[in-house]
Amino acid sequence: MRTKNLLFAAALMMASATSAFAQRPITINLWPSEPAVASTDDKDTAQVQVFLPREKMATGRAVVICPGGGYQTLAMDSEGRDWATFFNNMGIAAIVLKYRMPNGNKMVPISDAEEAMKLVRRKAAEWHIKPNEVGIMGASAGGHLASVLATKATGDARPDFQILLYPVITMQPGLTHRGSRDRFLGTKPSKAEEREYSTDQQVTRSTPRAWIALSDDDRTVMPINGVNYYAELYRHDVPASLHVYPGGRHGWGRKQTFKYNLEMELDLRAWLQSF
């Protein structure tokens, strides 16, 4: 036990010592003219904040990050910007997406996320990114958005890997997060829409590899969402890693108050280094 504690302490000190590797972000309006899909809220705009690692550390890998917030708001810090140092320290570019709220029109946030993926690949040479190493990450409702792209996007919008934190996966009544479903699909979606955007039902053998993290005591988004998604990935021979932590409830992101934060980061780091 003492050895394990010392290792954890050393890892924490290393993370703190290298936190300066995250550079000042570049902010880009995702739609400089008209968005591909109009929103009912003209004041709601989509942007990305781009955190690039130092050029000498860059591995060529990038992650588009979709914060959660029940498709009503966005946890831009703990589920977005706070991850920049973690990825930059590994030589990975972090692109934090401020996507627009759906207000019942699912294509609004989907189009934003797809455009963010395409933007990263358009800027690949300038940002020292390899176009075939662009992943997507999402927490809670942002995890649902990330999994929609992972299971449905094509071409330059398709991610090469996915990282999901306590994701909303299903749109099925009784298992879904009701607020996320109602804001994404509207209050009276058809059964066909519920199936189409229950991403566990959209997994195929070509779905990109995944890392999924949950809390066993999550009472906001039932852990069965992520567990069922993992089960379908496994059933379709998609490489995936599932981590269920004993506590933490919902919404911990990269908060240092999350009891298993360091363990979670070590697990994710090991997975990212495995391919």
Tab-separated table of C-alpha atoms in Angstrom:
chain	number	residue	atom	x	y	z
A	1	MET	CA	0.000	0.000	0.000
A	2	ARG	CA	2.845	2.370	0.870
A	3	THR	CA	4.498	1.737	-2.521
A	4	LYS	CA	1.239	2.442	-4.341
A	5	ASN	CA	0.756	5.683	-2.412
A	6	LEU	CA	4.294	6.781	-3.255
A	7	LEU	CA	3.700	6.077	-6.936
A	8	PHE	CA	0.516	8.091	-6.903
A	9	ALA	CA	2.255	10.974	-5.122
A	10	ALA	CA	5.079	10.915	-7.653
A	11	ALA	CA	2.629	10.961	-10.527
A	12	LEU	CA	0.813	13.915	-8.992
A	13	MET	CA	4.062	15.836	-8.576
A	14	MET	CA	5.009	15.095	-12.171
A	15	ALA	CA	1.639	16.350	-13.423
A	16	SER	CA	2.001	19.558	-11.418
A	17	ALA	CA	5.562	20.113	-12.586
A	18	THR	CA	4.635	19.847	-16.258
A	19	SER	CA	1.425	21.871	-16.152
A	20	ALA	CA	3.208	24.819	-17.758
A	21	PHE	CA	3.362	22.898	-21.040
A	22	ALA	CA	-0.158	24.034	-21.970
A	23	GLN	CA	0.104	27.141	-24.128
A	24	ARG	CA	-2.247	30.075	-24.558
A	25	PRO	CA	-5.253	28.919	-26.589
A	26	ILE	CA	-6.328	30.054	-30.021
A	27	THR	CA	-10.052	30.938	-30.160
A	28	ILE	CA	-11.825	30.388	-33.478
A	29	ASN	CA	-15.443	31.022	-34.432
A	30	LEU	CA	-16.610	27.725	-35.875
A	31	TRP	CA	-18.966	29.347	-38.359
A	32	PRO	CA	-17.418	32.664	-39.542
A	33	SER	CA	-20.454	33.285	-41.770
A	34	GLU	CA	-23.668	31.278	-41.655
A	35	PRO	CA	-23.788	27.971	-39.738
A	36	ALA	CA	-24.702	24.850	-41.673
A	37	VAL	CA	-27.735	24.394	-39.395
A	38	ALA	CA	-29.519	27.434	-37.985
A	39	SER	CA	-30.360	27.627	-34.296
A	40	THR	CA	-33.509	29.104	-32.790
A	41	ASP	CA	-31.209	31.194	-30.589
A	42	ASP	CA	-29.300	33.692	-32.745
A	43	LYS	CA	-27.086	34.656	-29.801
A	44	ASP	CA	-25.864	31.095	-29.278
A	45	THR	CA	-22.611	30.766	-31.214
A	46	ALA	CA	-20.165	27.914	-31.689
A	47	GLN	CA	-16.445	28.310	-31.038
A	48	VAL	CA	-13.367	26.211	-30.450
A	49	GLN	CA	-10.463	26.926	-28.162
A	50	VAL	CA	-7.337	25.276	-29.490
A	51	PHE	CA	-4.600	24.277	-27.028
A	52	LEU	CA	-1.496	23.095	-28.869
A	53	PRO	CA	1.446	21.344	-27.199
A	54	ARG	CA	4.927	22.698	-27.713
A	55	GLU	CA	6.033	21.787	-31.217
A	56	LYS	CA	8.952	19.675	-30.004
A	57	MET	CA	6.560	17.591	-27.879
A	58	ALA	CA	3.779	17.193	-30.453
A	59	THR	CA	2.911	13.590	-31.267
A	60	GLY	CA	0.510	14.517	-34.063
A	61	ARG	CA	-2.499	13.370	-32.076
A	62	ALA	CA	-5.485	15.630	-31.276
A	63	VAL	CA	-8.707	15.413	-29.269
A	64	VAL	CA	-11.890	17.443	-29.816
A	65	ILE	CA	-13.516	17.865	-26.380
A	66	CYS	CA	-17.300	18.193	-25.958
A	67	PRO	CA	-18.207	19.380	-22.426
A	68	GLY	CA	-21.451	18.215	-20.859
A	69	GLY	CA	-24.377	20.093	-19.388
A	70	GLY	CA	-27.547	18.219	-20.280
A	71	TYR	CA	-27.784	19.958	-23.685
A	72	GLN	CA	-28.790	23.049	-21.680
A	73	THR	CA	-25.447	24.533	-20.630
A	74	LEU	CA	-21.762	23.636	-20.856
A	75	ALA	CA	-19.222	22.781	-18.141
A	76	MET	CA	-16.475	24.486	-20.130
A	77	ASP	CA	-13.834	24.326	-17.398
A	78	SER	CA	-13.933	20.974	-15.579
A	79	GLU	CA	-15.109	19.016	-18.638
A	80	GLY	CA	-13.297	21.142	-21.204
A	81	ARG	CA	-10.441	23.579	-20.717
A	82	ASP	CA	-9.104	21.869	-17.577
A	83	TRP	CA	-8.142	18.873	-19.738
A	84	ALA	CA	-5.794	20.934	-21.923
A	85	THR	CA	-2.731	20.486	-19.715
A	86	PHE	CA	-3.312	16.733	-19.410
A	87	PHE	CA	-3.327	16.262	-23.167
A	88	ASN	CA	-0.652	18.854	-23.973
A	89	ASN	CA	1.700	17.196	-21.476
A	90	MET	CA	1.338	14.044	-23.580
A	91	GLY	CA	2.023	15.967	-26.788
A	92	ILE	CA	-1.654	15.859	-27.781
A	93	ALA	CA	-3.536	18.902	-29.071
A	94	ALA	CA	-6.756	19.684	-27.174
A	95	ILE	CA	-9.580	21.420	-29.029
A	96	VAL	CA	-12.386	22.443	-26.666
A	97	LEU	CA	-15.722	22.834	-28.427
A	98	LYS	CA	-18.390	25.295	-27.357
A	99	TYR	CA	-21.274	23.791	-29.282
A	100	ARG	CA	-24.733	25.318	-29.611
A	101	MET	CA	-27.705	23.974	-27.698
A	102	PRO	CA	-30.182	21.888	-29.702
A	103	ASN	CA	-33.477	23.187	-28.291
A	104	GLY	CA	-35.114	20.138	-29.872
A	105	ASN	CA	-33.092	20.264	-33.122
A	106	LYS	CA	-30.474	17.539	-32.833
A	107	MET	CA	-28.626	18.663	-35.956
A	108	VAL	CA	-27.489	21.928	-34.325
A	109	PRO	CA	-24.900	20.403	-31.938
A	110	ILE	CA	-24.161	17.535	-34.334
A	111	SER	CA	-23.246	19.962	-37.122
A	112	ASP	CA	-21.015	21.919	-34.709
A	113	ALA	CA	-19.167	18.795	-33.575
A	114	GLU	CA	-18.734	17.561	-37.141
A	115	GLU	CA	-17.411	20.952	-38.235
A	116	ALA	CA	-14.940	20.991	-35.330
A	117	MET	CA	-13.578	17.614	-36.451
A	118	LYS	CA	-13.287	18.840	-40.039
A	119	LEU	CA	-11.581	22.056	-38.904
A	120	VAL	CA	-8.890	20.122	-37.054
A	121	ARG	CA	-8.144	18.074	-40.162
A	122	ARG	CA	-8.114	21.187	-42.376
A	123	LYS	CA	-5.579	22.739	-40.005
A	124	ALA	CA	-3.588	19.529	-39.605
A	125	ALA	CA	-0.401	20.742	-41.302
A	126	GLU	CA	-0.449	24.132	-39.554
A	127	TRP	CA	-1.105	22.594	-36.121
A	128	HIS	CA	1.276	19.625	-36.591
A	129	ILE	CA	-1.566	17.101	-36.378
A	130	LYS	CA	-1.871	13.768	-38.171
A	131	PRO	CA	-5.318	13.636	-39.857
A	132	ASN	CA	-5.707	9.947	-38.974
A	133	GLU	CA	-5.141	10.531	-35.232
A	134	VAL	CA	-7.986	12.881	-34.348
A	135	GLY	CA	-10.232	11.647	-31.551
A	136	ILE	CA	-13.283	12.950	-29.767
A	137	MET	CA	-14.011	13.226	-26.051
A	138	GLY	CA	-17.230	14.004	-24.239
A	139	ALA	CA	-18.717	14.034	-20.752
A	140	SER	CA	-22.367	13.400	-19.873
A	141	ALA	CA	-24.487	14.920	-22.679
A	142	GLY	CA	-21.204	15.808	-24.379
A	143	GLY	CA	-20.448	12.099	-24.207
A	144	HIS	CA	-23.664	11.434	-26.081
A	145	LEU	CA	-22.671	13.956	-28.747
A	146	ALA	CA	-19.211	12.385	-29.012
A	147	SER	CA	-20.723	8.904	-29.336
A	148	VAL	CA	-23.114	10.132	-32.042
A	149	LEU	CA	-20.124	11.159	-34.127
A	150	ALA	CA	-18.281	7.949	-33.281
A	151	THR	CA	-21.182	5.809	-34.503
A	152	LYS	CA	-22.673	7.927	-37.294
A	153	ALA	CA	-20.188	10.455	-38.736
A	154	THR	CA	-18.353	9.791	-41.985
A	155	GLY	CA	-15.403	11.231	-43.859
A	156	ASP	CA	-13.415	13.997	-42.156
A	157	ALA	CA	-16.034	14.271	-39.393
A	158	ARG	CA	-15.427	10.721	-38.181
A	159	PRO	CA	-13.195	10.396	-35.091
A	160	ASP	CA	-10.345	7.903	-34.908
A	161	PHE	CA	-10.931	7.166	-31.208
A	162	GLN	CA	-13.374	8.201	-28.482
A	163	ILE	CA	-13.110	9.055	-24.782
A	164	LEU	CA	-16.379	9.106	-22.831
A	165	LEU	CA	-16.908	10.231	-19.235
A	166	TYR	CA	-20.197	9.103	-17.614
A	167	PRO	CA	-21.920	9.483	-20.995
A	168	VAL	CA	-25.583	9.711	-21.854
A	169	ILE	CA	-25.903	6.916	-24.414
A	170	THR	CA	-29.495	5.793	-24.724
A	171	MET	CA	-32.541	7.856	-25.621
A	172	GLN	CA	-34.869	5.098	-24.389
A	173	PRO	CA	-37.336	6.175	-21.646
A	174	GLY	CA	-36.463	4.813	-18.219
A	175	LEU	CA	-32.742	4.567	-18.951
A	176	THR	CA	-31.893	7.915	-20.524
A	177	HIS	CA	-31.223	11.244	-18.876
A	178	ARG	CA	-34.630	12.786	-19.504
A	179	GLY	CA	-33.504	16.414	-19.770
A	180	SER	CA	-30.802	15.591	-22.317
A	181	ARG	CA	-33.190	13.518	-24.406
A	182	ASP	CA	-35.950	16.146	-24.391
A	183	ARG	CA	-33.598	18.966	-25.379
A	184	PHE	CA	-31.869	16.878	-28.048
A	185	LEU	CA	-34.861	15.185	-29.683
A	186	GLY	CA	-37.765	17.276	-28.416
A	187	THR	CA	-40.363	16.202	-25.887
A	188	LYS	CA	-42.218	13.840	-28.234
A	189	PRO	CA	-39.649	11.959	-30.320
A	190	SER	CA	-40.669	8.987	-32.400
A	191	LYS	CA	-39.573	5.479	-31.459
A	192	ALA	CA	-37.420	5.470	-34.587
A	193	GLU	CA	-35.609	8.646	-33.460
A	194	GLU	CA	-35.065	7.175	-30.002
A	195	ARG	CA	-33.462	4.096	-31.543
A	196	GLU	CA	-31.396	6.062	-34.056
A	197	TYR	CA	-29.823	8.264	-31.386
A	198	SER	CA	-29.404	5.537	-28.780
A	199	THR	CA	-25.792	5.103	-29.750
A	200	ASP	CA	-25.399	1.673	-28.184
A	201	GLN	CA	-27.795	0.518	-30.906
A	202	GLN	CA	-25.659	2.143	-33.627
A	203	VAL	CA	-22.326	0.427	-32.919
A	204	THR	CA	-20.756	-1.454	-35.827
A	205	ARG	CA	-17.440	-3.184	-36.377
A	206	SER	CA	-16.074	0.074	-37.829
A	207	THR	CA	-16.864	2.160	-34.719
A	208	PRO	CA	-13.588	3.626	-33.382
A	209	ARG	CA	-11.910	2.295	-30.251
A	210	ALA	CA	-13.164	3.687	-26.941
A	211	TRP	CA	-12.208	4.494	-23.351
A	212	ILE	CA	-15.178	4.848	-20.985
A	213	ALA	CA	-15.177	6.006	-17.351
A	214	LEU	CA	-18.120	5.882	-14.935
A	215	SER	CA	-18.960	6.206	-11.256
A	216	ASP	CA	-20.831	3.310	-9.679
A	217	ASP	CA	-22.899	5.740	-7.574
A	218	ASP	CA	-23.949	8.068	-10.424
A	219	ARG	CA	-27.593	8.986	-9.830
A	220	THR	CA	-27.825	11.551	-12.648
A	221	VAL	CA	-26.913	9.409	-15.658
A	222	MET	CA	-27.339	5.738	-14.872
A	223	PRO	CA	-24.057	3.827	-15.327
A	224	ILE	CA	-25.906	1.271	-17.457
A	225	ASN	CA	-25.632	3.830	-20.294
A	226	GLY	CA	-21.870	3.432	-20.518
A	227	VAL	CA	-21.932	-0.262	-19.621
A	228	ASN	CA	-24.340	-1.097	-22.448
A	229	TYR	CA	-22.240	0.920	-24.879
A	230	TYR	CA	-19.138	-1.014	-23.838
A	231	ALA	CA	-21.029	-4.308	-24.202
A	232	GLU	CA	-21.973	-3.455	-27.791
A	233	LEU	CA	-18.400	-2.423	-28.598
A	234	TYR	CA	-17.221	-5.756	-27.216
A	235	ARG	CA	-19.891	-7.638	-29.162
A	236	HIS	CA	-18.736	-5.973	-32.378
A	237	ASP	CA	-15.016	-6.614	-31.715
A	238	VAL	CA	-14.217	-2.927	-31.230
A	239	PRO	CA	-11.276	-2.392	-28.828
A	240	ALA	CA	-12.615	-0.726	-25.687
A	241	SER	CA	-11.679	-0.103	-22.071
A	242	LEU	CA	-14.291	0.367	-19.325
A	243	HIS	CA	-13.460	1.853	-15.902
A	244	VAL	CA	-16.072	1.999	-13.144
A	245	TYR	CA	-14.899	3.906	-10.067
A	246	PRO	CA	-16.497	3.199	-6.664
A	247	GLY	CA	-17.614	6.784	-6.045
A	248	GLY	CA	-17.716	10.291	-7.440
A	249	ARG	CA	-21.330	10.491	-8.569
A	250	HIS	CA	-21.715	12.673	-11.671
A	251	GLY	CA	-19.935	15.567	-13.289
A	252	TRP	CA	-16.409	15.237	-11.914
A	253	GLY	CA	-14.592	15.952	-15.157
A	254	ARG	CA	-11.060	16.829	-14.125
A	255	LYS	CA	-11.958	18.228	-10.717
A	256	GLN	CA	-9.251	17.567	-8.146
A	257	THR	CA	-12.019	16.919	-5.600
A	258	PHE	CA	-12.890	13.691	-7.433
A	259	LYS	CA	-11.442	11.041	-5.148
A	260	TYR	CA	-10.280	8.861	-8.041
A	261	ASN	CA	-8.997	11.685	-10.253
A	262	LEU	CA	-5.356	10.619	-10.249
A	263	GLU	CA	-6.202	6.962	-10.801
A	264	MET	CA	-8.508	7.961	-13.647
A	265	GLU	CA	-5.809	10.069	-15.295
A	266	LEU	CA	-3.259	7.268	-15.015
A	267	ASP	CA	-5.763	4.833	-16.560
A	268	LEU	CA	-6.462	7.207	-19.452
A	269	ARG	CA	-2.781	7.956	-19.993
A	270	ALA	CA	-1.981	4.241	-20.165
A	271	TRP	CA	-4.766	3.669	-22.689
A	272	LEU	CA	-3.634	6.546	-24.909
A	273	GLN	CA	-0.111	5.141	-24.886
A	274	SER	CA	-1.358	1.679	-25.882
A	275	PHE	CA	-2.008	2.516	-29.534
